[in-house]
Each structure stands twice: as C-alpha cells, then as structure tokens.
Short mmCIF file of N, CA, C and O in Angstrom, two decimals:
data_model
loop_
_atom_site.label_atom_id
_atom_site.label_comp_id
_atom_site.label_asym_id
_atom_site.label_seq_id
_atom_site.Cartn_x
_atom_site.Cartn_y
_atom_site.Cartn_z
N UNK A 1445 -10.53 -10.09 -7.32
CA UNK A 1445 -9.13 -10.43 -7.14
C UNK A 1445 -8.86 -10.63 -5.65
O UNK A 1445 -9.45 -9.62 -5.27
N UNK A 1446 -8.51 -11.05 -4.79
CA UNK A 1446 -7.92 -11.90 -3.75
C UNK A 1446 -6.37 -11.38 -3.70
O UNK A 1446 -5.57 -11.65 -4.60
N UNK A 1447 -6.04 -10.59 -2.51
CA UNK A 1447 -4.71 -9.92 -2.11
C UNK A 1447 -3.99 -10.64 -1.14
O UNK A 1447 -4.57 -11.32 -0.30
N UNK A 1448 -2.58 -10.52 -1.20
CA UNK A 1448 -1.93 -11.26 -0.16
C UNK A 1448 -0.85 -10.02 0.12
O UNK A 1448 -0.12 -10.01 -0.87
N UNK A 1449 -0.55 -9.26 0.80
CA UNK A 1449 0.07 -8.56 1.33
C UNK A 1449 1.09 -9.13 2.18
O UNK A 1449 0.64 -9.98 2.95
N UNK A 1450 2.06 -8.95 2.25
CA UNK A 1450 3.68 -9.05 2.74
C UNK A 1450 4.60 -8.51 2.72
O UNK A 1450 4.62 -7.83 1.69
N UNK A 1451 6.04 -8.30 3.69
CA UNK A 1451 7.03 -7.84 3.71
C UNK A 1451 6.81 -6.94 4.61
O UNK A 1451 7.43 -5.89 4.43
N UNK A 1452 5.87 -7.02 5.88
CA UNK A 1452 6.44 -6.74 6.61
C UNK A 1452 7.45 -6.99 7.84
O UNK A 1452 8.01 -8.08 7.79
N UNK A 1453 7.84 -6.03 9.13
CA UNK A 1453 8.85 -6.54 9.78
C UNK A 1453 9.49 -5.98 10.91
O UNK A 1453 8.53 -5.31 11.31
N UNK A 1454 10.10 -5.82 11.46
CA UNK A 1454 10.87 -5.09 12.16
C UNK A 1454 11.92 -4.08 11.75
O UNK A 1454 12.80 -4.40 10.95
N UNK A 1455 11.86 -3.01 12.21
CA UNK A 1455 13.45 -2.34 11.20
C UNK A 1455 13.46 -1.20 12.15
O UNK A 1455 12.45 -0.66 12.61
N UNK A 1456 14.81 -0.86 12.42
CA UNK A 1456 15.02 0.41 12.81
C UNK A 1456 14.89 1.51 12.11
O UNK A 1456 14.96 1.55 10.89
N UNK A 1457 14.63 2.71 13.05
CA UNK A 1457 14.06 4.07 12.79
C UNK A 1457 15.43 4.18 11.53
O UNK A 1457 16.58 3.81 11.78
N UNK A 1458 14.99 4.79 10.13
CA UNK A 1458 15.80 5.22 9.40
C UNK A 1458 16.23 3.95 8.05
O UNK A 1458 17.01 3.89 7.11
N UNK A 1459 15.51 3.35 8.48
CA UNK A 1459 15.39 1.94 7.66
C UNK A 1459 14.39 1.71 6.88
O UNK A 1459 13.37 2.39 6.82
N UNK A 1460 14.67 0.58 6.14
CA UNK A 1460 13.67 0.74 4.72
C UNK A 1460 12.52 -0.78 4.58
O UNK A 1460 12.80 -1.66 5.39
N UNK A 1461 11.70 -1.01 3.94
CA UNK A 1461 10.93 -2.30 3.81
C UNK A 1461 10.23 -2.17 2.17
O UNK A 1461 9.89 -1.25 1.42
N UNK A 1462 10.25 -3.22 2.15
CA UNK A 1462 9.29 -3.39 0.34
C UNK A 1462 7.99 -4.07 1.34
O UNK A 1462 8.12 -4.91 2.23
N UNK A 1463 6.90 -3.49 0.92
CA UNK A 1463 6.16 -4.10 0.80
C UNK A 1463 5.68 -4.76 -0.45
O UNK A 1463 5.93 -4.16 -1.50
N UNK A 1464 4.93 -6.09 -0.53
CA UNK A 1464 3.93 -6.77 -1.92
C UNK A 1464 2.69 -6.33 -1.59
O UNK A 1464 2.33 -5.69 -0.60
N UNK A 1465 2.06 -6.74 -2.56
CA UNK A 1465 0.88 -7.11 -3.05
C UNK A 1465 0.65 -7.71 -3.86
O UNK A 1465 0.76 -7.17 -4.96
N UNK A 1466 0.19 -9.19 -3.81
CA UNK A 1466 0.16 -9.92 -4.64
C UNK A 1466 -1.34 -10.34 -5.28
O UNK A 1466 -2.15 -10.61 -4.39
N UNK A 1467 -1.80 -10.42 -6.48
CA UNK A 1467 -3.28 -10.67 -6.30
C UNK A 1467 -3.27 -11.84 -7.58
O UNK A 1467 -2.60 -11.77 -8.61
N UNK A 1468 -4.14 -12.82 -7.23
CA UNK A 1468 -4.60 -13.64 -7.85
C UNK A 1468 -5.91 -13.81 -8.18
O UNK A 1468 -6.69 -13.14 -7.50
N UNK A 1469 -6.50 -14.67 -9.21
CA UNK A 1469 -7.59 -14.85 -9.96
C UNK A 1469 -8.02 -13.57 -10.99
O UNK A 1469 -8.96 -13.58 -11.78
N UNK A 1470 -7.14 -12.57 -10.77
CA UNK A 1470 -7.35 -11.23 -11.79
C UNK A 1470 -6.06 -10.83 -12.44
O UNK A 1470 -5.29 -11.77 -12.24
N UNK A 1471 -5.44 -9.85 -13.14
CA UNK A 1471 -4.94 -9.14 -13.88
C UNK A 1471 -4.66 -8.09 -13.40
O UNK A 1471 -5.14 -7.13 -14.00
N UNK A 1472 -3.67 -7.71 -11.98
CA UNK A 1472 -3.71 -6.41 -11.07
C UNK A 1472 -3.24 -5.27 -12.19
O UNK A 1472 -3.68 -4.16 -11.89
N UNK A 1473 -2.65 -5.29 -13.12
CA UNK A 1473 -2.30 -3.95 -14.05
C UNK A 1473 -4.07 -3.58 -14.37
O UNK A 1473 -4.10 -2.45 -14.85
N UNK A 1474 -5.41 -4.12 -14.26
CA UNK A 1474 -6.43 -3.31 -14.39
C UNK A 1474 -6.98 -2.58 -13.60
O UNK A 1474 -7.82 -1.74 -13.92
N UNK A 1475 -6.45 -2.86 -12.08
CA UNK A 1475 -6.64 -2.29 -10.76
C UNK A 1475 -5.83 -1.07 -10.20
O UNK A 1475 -4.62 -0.96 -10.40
N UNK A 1476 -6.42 -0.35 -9.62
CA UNK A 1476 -5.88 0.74 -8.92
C UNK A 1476 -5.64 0.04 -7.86
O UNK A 1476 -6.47 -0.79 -7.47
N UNK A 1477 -4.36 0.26 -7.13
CA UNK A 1477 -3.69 -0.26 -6.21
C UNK A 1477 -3.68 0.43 -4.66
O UNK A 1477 -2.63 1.05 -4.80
N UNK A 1478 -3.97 0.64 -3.74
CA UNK A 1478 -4.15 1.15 -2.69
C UNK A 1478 -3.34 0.89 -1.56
O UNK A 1478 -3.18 -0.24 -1.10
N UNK A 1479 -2.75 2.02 -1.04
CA UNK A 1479 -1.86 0.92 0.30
C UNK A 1479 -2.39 2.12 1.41
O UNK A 1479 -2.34 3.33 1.21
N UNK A 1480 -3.04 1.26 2.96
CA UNK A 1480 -3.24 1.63 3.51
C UNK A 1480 -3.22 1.41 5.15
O UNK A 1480 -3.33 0.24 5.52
N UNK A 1481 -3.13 2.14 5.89
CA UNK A 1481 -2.14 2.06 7.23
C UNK A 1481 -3.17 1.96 8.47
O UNK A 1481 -4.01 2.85 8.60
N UNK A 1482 -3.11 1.01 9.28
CA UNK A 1482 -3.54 1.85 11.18
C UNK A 1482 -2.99 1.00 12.17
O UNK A 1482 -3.01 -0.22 12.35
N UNK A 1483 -2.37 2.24 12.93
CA UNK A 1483 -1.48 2.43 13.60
C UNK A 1483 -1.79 2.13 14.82
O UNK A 1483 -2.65 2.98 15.04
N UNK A 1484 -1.65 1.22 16.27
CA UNK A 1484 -2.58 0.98 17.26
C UNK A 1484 -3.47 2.12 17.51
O UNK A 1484 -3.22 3.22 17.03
N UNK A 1485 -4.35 1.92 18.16
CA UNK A 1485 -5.44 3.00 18.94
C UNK A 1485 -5.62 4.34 17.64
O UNK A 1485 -6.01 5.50 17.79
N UNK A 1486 -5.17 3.62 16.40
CA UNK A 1486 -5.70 5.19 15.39
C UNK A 1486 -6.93 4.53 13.99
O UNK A 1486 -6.86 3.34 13.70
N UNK A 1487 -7.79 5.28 13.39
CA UNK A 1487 -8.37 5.00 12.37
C UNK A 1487 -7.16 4.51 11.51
O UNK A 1487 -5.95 4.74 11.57
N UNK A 1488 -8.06 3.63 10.57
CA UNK A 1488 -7.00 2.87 9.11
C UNK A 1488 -7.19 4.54 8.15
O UNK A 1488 -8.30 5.06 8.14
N UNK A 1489 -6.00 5.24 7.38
CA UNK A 1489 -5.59 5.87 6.83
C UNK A 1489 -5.00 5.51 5.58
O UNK A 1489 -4.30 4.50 5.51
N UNK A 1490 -5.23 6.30 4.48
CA UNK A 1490 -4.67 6.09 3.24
C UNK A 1490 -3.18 6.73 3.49
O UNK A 1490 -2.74 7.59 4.25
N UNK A 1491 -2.56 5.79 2.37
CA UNK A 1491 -0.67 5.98 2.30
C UNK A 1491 -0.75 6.77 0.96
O UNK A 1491 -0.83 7.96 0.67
N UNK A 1492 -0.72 5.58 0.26
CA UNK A 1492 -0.31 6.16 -1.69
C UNK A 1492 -1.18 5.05 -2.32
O UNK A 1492 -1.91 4.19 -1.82
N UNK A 1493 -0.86 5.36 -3.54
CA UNK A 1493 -1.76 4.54 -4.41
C UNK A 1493 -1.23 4.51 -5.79
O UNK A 1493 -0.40 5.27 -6.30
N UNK A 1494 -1.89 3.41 -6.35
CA UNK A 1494 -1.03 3.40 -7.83
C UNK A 1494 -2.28 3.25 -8.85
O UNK A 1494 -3.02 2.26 -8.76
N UNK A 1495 -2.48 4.17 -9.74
CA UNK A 1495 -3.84 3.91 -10.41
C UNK A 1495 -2.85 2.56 -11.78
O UNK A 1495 -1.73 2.19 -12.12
N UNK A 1496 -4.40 2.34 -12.08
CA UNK A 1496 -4.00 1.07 -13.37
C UNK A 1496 -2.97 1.34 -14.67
O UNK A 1496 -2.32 0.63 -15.44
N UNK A 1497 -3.23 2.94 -14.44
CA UNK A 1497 -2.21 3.39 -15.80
C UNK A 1497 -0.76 4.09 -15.35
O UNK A 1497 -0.05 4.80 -16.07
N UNK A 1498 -0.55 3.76 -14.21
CA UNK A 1498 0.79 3.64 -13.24
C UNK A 1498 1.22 4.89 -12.27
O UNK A 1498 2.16 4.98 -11.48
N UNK A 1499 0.11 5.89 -12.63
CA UNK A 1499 -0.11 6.97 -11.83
C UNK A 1499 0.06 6.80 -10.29
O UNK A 1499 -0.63 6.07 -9.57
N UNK A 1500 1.07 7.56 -9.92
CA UNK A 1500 1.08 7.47 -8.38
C UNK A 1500 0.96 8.38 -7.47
O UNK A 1500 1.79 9.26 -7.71
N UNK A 1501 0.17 8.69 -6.28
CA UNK A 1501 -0.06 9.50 -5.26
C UNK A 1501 -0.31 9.29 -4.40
O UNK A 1501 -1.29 8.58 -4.19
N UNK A 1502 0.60 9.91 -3.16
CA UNK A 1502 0.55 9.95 -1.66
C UNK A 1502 -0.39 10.60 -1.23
O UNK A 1502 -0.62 11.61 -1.89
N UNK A 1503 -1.36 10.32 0.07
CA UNK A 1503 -2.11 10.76 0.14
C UNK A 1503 -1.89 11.21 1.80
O UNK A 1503 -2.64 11.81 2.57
N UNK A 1504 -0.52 10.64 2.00
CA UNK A 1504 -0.04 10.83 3.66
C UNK A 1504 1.15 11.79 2.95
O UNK A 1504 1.91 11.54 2.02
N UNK A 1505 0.97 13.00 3.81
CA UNK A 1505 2.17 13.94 3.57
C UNK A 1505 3.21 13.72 3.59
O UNK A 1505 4.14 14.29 3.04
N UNK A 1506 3.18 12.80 4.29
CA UNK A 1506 4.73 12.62 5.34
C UNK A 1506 5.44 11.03 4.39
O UNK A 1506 6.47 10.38 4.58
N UNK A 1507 4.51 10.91 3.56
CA UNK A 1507 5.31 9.61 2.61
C UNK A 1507 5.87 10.06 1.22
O UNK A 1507 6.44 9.34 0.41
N UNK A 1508 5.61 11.32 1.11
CA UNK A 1508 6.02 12.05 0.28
C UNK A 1508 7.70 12.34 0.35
O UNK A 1508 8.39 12.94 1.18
N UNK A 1509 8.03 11.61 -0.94
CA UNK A 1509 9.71 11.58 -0.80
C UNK A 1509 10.60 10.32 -0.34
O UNK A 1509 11.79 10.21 -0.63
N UNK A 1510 9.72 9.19 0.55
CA UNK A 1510 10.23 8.46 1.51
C UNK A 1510 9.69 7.56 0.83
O UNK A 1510 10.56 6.81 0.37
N UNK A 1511 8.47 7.21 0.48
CA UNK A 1511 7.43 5.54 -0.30
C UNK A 1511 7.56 5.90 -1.86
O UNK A 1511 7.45 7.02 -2.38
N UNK A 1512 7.84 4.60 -2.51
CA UNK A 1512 7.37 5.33 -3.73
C UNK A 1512 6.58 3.34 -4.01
O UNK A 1512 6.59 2.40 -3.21
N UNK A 1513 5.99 3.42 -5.46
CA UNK A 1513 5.36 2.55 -5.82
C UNK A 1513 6.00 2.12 -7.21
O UNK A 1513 6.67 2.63 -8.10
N UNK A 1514 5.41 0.84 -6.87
CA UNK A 1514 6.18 0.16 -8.26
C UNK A 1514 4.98 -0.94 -8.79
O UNK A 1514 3.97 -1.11 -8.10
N UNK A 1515 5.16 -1.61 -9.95
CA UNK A 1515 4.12 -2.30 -10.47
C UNK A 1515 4.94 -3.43 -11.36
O UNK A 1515 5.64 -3.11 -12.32
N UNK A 1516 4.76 -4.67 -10.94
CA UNK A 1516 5.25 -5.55 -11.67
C UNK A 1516 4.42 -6.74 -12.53
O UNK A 1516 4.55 -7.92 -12.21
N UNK A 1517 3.84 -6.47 -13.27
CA UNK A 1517 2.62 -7.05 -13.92
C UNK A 1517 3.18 -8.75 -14.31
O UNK A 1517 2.35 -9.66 -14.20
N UNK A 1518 4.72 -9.09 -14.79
CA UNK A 1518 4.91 -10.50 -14.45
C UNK A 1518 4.59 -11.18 -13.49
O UNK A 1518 4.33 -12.38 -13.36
N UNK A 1519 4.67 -9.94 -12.50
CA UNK A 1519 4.49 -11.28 -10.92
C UNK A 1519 3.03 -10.41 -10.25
O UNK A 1519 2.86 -10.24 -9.04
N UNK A 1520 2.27 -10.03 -11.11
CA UNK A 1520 1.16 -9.70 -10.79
C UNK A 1520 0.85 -9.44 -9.18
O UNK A 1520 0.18 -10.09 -8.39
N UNK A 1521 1.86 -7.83 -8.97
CA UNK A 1521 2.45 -7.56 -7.65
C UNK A 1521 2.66 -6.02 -8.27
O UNK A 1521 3.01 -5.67 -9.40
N UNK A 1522 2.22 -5.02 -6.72
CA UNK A 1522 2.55 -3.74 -6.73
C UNK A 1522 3.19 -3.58 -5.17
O UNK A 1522 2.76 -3.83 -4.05
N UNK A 1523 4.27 -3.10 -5.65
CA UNK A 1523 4.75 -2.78 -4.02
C UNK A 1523 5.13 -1.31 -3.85
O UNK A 1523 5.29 -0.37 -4.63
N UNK A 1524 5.22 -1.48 -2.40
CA UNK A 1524 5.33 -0.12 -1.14
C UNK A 1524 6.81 -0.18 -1.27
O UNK A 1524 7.26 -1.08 -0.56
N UNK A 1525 7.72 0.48 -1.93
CA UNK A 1525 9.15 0.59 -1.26
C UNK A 1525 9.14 2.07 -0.38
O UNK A 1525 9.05 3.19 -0.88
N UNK A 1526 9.27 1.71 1.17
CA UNK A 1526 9.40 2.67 2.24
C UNK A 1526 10.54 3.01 3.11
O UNK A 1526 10.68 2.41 4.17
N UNK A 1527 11.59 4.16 2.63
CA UNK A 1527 12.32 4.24 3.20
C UNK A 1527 12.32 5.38 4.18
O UNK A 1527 11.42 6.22 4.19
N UNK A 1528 13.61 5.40 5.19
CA UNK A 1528 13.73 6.48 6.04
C UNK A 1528 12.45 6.24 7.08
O UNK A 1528 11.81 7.19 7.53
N UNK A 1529 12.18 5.01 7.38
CA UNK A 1529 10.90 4.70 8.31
C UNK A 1529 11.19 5.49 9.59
O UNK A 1529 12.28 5.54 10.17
N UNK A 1530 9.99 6.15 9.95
CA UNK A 1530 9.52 6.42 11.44
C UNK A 1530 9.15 5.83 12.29
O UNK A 1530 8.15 5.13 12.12
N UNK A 1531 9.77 5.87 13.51
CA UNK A 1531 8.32 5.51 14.46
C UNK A 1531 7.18 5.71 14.49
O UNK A 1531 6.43 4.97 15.13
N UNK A 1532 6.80 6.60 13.92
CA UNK A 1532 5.45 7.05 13.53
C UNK A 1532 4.46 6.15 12.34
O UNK A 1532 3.26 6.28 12.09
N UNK A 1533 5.58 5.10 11.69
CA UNK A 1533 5.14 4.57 10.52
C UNK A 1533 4.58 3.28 10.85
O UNK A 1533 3.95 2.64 10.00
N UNK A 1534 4.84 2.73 12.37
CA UNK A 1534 4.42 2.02 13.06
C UNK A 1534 3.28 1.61 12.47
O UNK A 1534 2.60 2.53 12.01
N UNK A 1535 2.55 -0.23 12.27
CA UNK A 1535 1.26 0.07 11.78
C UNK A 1535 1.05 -1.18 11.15
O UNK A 1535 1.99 -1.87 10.77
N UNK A 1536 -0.15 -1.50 11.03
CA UNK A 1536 -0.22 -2.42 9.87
C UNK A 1536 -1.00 -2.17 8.50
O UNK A 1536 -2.20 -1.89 8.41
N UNK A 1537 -0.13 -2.31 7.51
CA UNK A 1537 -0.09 -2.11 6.21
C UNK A 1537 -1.18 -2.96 5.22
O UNK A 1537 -0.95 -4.02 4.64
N UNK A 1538 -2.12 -2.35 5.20
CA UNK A 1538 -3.00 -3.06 3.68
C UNK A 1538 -3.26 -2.54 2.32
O UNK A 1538 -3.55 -1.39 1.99
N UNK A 1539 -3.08 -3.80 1.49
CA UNK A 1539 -2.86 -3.07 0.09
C UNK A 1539 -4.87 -3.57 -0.28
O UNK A 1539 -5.38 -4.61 0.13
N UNK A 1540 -5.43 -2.78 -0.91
CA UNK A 1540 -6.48 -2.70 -1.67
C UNK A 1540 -6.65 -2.37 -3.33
O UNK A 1540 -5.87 -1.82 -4.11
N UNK A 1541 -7.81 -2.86 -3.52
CA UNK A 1541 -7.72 -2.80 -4.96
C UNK A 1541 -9.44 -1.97 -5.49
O UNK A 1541 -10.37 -2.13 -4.70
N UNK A 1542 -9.59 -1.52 -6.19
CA UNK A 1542 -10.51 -0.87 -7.01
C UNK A 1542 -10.50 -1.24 -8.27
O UNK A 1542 -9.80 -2.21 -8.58
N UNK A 1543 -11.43 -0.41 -9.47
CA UNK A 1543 -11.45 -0.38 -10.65
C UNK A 1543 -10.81 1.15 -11.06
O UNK A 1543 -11.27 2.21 -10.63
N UNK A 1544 -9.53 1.04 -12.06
CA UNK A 1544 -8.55 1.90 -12.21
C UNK A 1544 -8.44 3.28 -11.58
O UNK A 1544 -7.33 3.62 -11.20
N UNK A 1545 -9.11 3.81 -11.48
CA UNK A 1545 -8.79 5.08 -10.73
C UNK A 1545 -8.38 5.03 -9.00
O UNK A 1545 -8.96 4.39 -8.13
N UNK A 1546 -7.05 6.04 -8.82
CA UNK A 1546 -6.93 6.04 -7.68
C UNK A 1546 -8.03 6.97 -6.17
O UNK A 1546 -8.58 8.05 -6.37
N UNK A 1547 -8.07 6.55 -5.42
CA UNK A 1547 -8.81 7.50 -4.35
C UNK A 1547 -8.61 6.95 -3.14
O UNK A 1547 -8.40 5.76 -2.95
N UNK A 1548 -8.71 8.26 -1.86
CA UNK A 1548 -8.65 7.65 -0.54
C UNK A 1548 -9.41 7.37 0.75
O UNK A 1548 -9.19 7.33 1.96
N UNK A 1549 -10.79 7.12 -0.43
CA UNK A 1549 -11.85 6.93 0.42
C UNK A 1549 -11.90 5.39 0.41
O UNK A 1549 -12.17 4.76 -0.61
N UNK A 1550 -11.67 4.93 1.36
CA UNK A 1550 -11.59 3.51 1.72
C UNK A 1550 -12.73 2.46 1.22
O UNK A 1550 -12.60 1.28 0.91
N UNK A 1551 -14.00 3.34 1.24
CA UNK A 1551 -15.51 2.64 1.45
C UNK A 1551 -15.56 1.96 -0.15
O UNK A 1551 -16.33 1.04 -0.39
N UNK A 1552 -14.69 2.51 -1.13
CA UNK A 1552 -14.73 2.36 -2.56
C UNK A 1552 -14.12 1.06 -3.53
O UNK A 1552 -14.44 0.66 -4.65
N UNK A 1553 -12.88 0.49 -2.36
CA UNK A 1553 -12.36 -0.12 -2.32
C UNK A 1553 -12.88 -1.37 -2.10
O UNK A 1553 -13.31 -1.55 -0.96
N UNK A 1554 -12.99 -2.66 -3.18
CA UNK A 1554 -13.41 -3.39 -3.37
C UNK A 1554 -13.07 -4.96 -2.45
O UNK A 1554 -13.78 -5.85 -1.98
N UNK A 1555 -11.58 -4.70 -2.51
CA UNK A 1555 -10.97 -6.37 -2.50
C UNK A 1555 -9.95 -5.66 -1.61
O UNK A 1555 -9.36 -4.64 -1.96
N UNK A 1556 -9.77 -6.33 -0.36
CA UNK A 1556 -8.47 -5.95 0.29
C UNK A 1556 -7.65 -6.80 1.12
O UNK A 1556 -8.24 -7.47 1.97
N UNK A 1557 -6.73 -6.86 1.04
CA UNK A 1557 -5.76 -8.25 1.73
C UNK A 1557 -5.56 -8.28 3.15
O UNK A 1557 -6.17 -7.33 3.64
N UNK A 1558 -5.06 -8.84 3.87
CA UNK A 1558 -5.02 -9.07 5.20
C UNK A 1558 -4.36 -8.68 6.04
O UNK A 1558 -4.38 -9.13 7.19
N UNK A 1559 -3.61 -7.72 5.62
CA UNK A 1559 -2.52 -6.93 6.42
C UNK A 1559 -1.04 -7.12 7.11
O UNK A 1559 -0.80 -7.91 8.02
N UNK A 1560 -0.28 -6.42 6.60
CA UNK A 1560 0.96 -6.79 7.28
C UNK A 1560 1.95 -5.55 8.13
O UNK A 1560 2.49 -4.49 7.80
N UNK A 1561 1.84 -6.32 9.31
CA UNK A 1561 2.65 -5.22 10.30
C UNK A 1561 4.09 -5.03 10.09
O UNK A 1561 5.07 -5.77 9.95
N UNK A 1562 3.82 -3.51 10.12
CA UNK A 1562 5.52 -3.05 9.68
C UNK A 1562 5.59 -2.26 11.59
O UNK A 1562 4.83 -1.54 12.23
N UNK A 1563 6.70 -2.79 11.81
CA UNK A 1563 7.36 -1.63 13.40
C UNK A 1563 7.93 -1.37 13.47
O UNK A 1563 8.60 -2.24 14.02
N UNK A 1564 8.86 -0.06 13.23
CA UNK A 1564 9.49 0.74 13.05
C UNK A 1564 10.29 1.01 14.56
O UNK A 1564 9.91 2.08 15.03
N UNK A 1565 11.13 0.43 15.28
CA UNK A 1565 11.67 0.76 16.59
C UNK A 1565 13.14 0.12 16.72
O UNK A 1565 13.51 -0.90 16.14
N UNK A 1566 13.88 0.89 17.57
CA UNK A 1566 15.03 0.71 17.84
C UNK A 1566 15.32 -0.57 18.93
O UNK A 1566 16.47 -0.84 19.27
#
C-alpha cells in the first residue's frame, strides 16, 4: 500500500490539526495504522496507532487525552485528530502501515508515507 500523509501546518500552542492518511493500491481497514513523529535534532518516535480491528493506543504519554484516531474505510484514510498542541509537538508526522496488529517498533513497519510537518508556535 503506498501512503500519502497530510494536514499538516502551522497552529498555535493550544490548537488543533487532523491529520490523513491516505493509502492506495490496498484496503487500509486490513492494516494497522501507525502515526509517527521527529522532532528537529530528536530520533523518529511512535505517537498512537490504530490496529485493523480499530483498536487504539498511544504510545507517547503525553498524547494521551489530546490525539485520538479515527478510521474511514470509504475514503480509505485513518487520521490523527490532535488537539491542545504543544510546542513540544513540533515535528514531522508519519503515518505507517503493517499487517493488523499494532506496535512501536518502527523496524516492523512495512509501507510508510512521506511526512508532514505539523509546528506548533505562536
């Protein structure tokens, strides 16, 4: 499957963004969905994730309460809705894909899209 990641942007501290994920040539409701972050000068880090059977888990503490995930199998798209953004959330955002189960070991992760910068500043 082939990812196109979008929506990111500019927004002030306390502000919100959808991210997509869009994937073509596959069926993303069979994929575990992955969204994952790095931030200048830091390693790429796991966010949350959406397994194939709609299961969702943060794997960043701090998105706990603030990201949640959604799955829209018409438009063969899972998105990041992230509110209450930080400066800290600073970063660019990639969504990845697997075979159904979620995890946040990156190396497992099959197919991953091209990234989209979210910046979080006043």
């Amino acid at each position: 499957v082939q990812l196109q990641a979008s929506g990111g942007g500019l927004v002030q501290p306390g502000g919100s963004l959808r991210l997509s994920c869009v994937g073509s040539d596959a069926k993303m409701e069979q994929y575990a969905v992955g969204w994952f972050r790095q931030a200048p000068g830091k390693e790429r880090e796991g966010v949350s994730c959406m397994s194939s059977s709609n299961g969702t888990f943060h794997y960043l503490k701090s998105a706990r309460g603030r990201f949640t995930l959604s799955r829209d199998n018409a438009k063969n798209t899972v998105y990041l809705q992230m509110n209450s953004l930080k400066p800290e959330d600073t970063a660019v955002y990639y969504c990845a894909t697997r075979w159904t189960f979620c995890t946040d070991t990156q190396s497992v992760y099959e197919n991953w899209g091209q990234g989209t910068l979210v910046t979080v500043s006043s």
